[in-house]
Coordinates of C-alpha atoms and ligand atoms in Angstrom, one line a residue:
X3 CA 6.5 -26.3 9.4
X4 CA 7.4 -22.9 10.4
X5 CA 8.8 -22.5 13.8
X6 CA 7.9 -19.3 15.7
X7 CA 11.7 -17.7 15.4
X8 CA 11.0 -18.3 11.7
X9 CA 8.3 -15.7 12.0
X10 CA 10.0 -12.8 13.3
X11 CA 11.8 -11.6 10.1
X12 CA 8.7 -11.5 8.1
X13 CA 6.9 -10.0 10.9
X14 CA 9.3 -7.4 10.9
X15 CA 9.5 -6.4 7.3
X16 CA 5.4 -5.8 7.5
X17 CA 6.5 -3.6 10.4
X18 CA 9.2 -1.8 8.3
X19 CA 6.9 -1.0 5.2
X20 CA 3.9 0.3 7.5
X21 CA 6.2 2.5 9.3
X22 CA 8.0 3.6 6.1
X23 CA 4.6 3.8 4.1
X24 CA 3.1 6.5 6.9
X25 CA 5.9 8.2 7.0
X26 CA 6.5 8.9 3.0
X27 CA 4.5 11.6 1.6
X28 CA 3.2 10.5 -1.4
X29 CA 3.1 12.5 -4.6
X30 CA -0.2 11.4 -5.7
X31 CA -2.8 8.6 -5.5
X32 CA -4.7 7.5 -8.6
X33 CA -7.6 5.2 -8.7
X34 CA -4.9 3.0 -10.7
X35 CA -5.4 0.3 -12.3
X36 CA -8.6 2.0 -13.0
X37 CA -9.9 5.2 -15.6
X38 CA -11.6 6.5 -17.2
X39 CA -12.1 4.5 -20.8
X40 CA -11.2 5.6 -24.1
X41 CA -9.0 8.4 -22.0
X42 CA -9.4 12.1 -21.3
X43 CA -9.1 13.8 -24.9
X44 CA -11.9 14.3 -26.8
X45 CA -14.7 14.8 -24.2
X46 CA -17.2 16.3 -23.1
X47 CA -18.8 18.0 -20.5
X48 CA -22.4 19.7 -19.1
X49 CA -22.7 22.7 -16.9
X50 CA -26.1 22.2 -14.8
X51 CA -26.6 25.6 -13.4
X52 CA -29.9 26.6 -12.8
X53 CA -28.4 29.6 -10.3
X54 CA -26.3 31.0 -12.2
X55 CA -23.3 31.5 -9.2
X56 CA -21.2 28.5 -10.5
X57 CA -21.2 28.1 -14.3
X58 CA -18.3 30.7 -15.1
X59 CA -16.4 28.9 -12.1
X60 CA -17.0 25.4 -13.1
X61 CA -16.1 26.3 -16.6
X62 CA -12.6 28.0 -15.5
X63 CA -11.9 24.9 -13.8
X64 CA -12.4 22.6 -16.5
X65 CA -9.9 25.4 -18.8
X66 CA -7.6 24.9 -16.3
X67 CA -7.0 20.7 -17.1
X68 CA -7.3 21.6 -20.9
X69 CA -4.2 23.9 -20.3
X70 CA -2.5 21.2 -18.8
X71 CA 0.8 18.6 -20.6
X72 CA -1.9 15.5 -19.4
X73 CA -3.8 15.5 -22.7
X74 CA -7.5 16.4 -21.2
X75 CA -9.4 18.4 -23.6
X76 CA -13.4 18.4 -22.2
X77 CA -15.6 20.8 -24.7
X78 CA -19.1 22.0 -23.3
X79 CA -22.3 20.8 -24.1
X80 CA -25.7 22.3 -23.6
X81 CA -27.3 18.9 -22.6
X82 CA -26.4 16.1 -19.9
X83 CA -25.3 12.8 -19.7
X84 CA -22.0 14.0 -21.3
X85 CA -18.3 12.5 -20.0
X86 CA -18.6 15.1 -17.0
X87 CA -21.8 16.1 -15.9
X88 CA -21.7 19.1 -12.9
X89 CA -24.8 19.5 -11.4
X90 CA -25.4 22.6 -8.9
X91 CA -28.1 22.2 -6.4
X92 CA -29.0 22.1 -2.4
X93 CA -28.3 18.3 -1.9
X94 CA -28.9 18.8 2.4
X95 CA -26.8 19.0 5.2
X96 CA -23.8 18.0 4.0
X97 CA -20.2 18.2 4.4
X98 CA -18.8 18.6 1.0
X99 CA -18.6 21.4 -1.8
X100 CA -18.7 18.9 -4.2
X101 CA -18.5 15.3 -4.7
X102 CA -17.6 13.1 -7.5
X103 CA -19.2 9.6 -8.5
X104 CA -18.5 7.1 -11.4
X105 CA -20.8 6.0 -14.0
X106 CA -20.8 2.8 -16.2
X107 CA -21.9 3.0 -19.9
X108 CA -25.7 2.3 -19.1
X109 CA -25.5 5.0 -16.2
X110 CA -25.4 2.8 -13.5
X111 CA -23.4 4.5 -10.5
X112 CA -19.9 2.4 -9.5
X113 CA -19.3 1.7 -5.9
X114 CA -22.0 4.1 -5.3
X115 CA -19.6 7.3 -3.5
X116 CA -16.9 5.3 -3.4
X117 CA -13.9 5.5 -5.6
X118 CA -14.2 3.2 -8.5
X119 CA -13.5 -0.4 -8.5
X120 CA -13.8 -0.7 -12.1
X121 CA -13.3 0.9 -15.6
X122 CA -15.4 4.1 -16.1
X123 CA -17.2 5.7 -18.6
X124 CA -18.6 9.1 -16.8
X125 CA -18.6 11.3 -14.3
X126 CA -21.9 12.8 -12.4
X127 CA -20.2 15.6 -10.2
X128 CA -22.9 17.4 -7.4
X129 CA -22.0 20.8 -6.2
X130 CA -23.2 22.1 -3.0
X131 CA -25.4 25.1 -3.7
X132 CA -25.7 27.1 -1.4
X133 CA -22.6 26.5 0.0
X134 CA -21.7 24.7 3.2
X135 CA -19.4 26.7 5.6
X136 CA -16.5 25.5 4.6
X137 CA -16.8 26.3 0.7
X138 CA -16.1 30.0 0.6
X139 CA -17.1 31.5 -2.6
X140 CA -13.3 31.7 -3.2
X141 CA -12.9 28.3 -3.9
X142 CA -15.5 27.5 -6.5
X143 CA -13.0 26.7 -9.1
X144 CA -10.6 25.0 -7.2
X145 CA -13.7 22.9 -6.1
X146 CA -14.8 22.1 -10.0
X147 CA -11.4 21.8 -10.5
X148 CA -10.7 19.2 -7.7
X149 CA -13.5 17.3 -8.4
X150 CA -12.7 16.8 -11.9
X151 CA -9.2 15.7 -10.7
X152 CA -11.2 12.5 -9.1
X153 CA -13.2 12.3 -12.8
X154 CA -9.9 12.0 -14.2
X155 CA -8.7 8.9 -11.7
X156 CA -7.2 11.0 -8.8
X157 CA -7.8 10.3 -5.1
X158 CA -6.7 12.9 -2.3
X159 CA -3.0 13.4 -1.7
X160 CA -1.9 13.9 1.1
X161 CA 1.0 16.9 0.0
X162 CA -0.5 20.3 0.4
X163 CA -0.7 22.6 -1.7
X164 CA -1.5 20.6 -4.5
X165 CA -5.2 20.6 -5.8
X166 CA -5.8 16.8 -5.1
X167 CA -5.3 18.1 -1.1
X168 CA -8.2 17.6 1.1
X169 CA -9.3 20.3 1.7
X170 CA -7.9 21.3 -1.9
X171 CA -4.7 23.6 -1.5
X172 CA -5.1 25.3 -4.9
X173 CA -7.6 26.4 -7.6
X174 CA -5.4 25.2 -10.8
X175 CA -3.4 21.2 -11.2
X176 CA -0.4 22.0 -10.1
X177 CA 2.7 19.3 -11.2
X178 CA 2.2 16.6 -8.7
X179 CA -1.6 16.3 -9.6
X180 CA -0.5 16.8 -13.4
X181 CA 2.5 13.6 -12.7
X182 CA -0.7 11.5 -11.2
X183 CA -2.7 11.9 -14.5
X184 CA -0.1 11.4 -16.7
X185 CA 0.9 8.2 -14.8
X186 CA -3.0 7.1 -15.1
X187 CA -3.5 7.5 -19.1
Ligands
ZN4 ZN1 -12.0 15.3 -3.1

């Protein structure tokens, strides 16, 4: 039987690593233990862009992983249903640029706009066309680029600067979003 003083020092310790936990800033966050399977060399992707204002953007985004040490290498395709599918369209009022889901093998969404709770096999990404406020035309390839960091198994950080920021601090991975895919595959 535990008395109550027996209580206190584990009480504590919980208190300890919460306050110690908010305070850190944390390099990066992964979707760890889960990716994307098979890895991130030798894939592909699709460019849906029926307007035309995003494709060269979308495309310099995607270069800008390939040019990375984490091993992705994502070479275009003219059709969908590839390993990264960006699709450019009005999707309504909402608050995004773009936002990243999680296919299984069959096509069926995981955790439907959550991040993933399982093994992956694609990536439907949606980009906001026109669009919304706060997605200057500026930041179209850090928003492909960004939303292909969560394709590749990266949640938001919370260090700025880095292009898994939210709202994203650069165009281009910088090292601490690099570090977080490196640590995934
Ligand atoms: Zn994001």
């Amino acid at each position: 039987m535990f008395s109550k003083k027996r209580r206190i020092i584990p009480l504590f310790l919980i208190v300890m690593i919460t306050f110690f936990g908010t305070g850190q800033v944390l390099a990066y966050v992964t979707t760890s233990p889960y990716k994307l399977n098979g890895g991130i060399s030798g894939k592909t992707f699709y460019v849906g862009d029926p307007s035309g204002n995003w494709g060269s953007s979308i495309r310099s985004g995607v270069t800008a992983w390939n040019a990375t040490s984490t091993g992705a290498s994502y070479a275009e395709k003219s059709t969908n249903n590839q390993t990264l599918d960006f699709f450019v369209g009005n999707f309504g009022n909402v608050s995004w640029c773009g936002f990243t889901y999680y296919l299984d093998s069959s096509g069926n969404y995981i955790n439907y706009g959550g991040y993933p709770n399982k093994n992956w096999s694609r990536n439907s990404v949606q980009i906001q066309e026109p669009p919304v406020s706060g997605c200057p035309a500026y930041s179209k390839k850090a928003t492909a680029a960004h939303e292909m960091g969560h394709a590749l198994g990266l949640k938001h950080s919370d260090k700025s600067g880095v292009l898994m920021s939210s709202p994203t601090g650069a165009d281009t991975p910088k090292t601490d979003d690099i570090s977080g895919v490196n640590a995934l595959y």
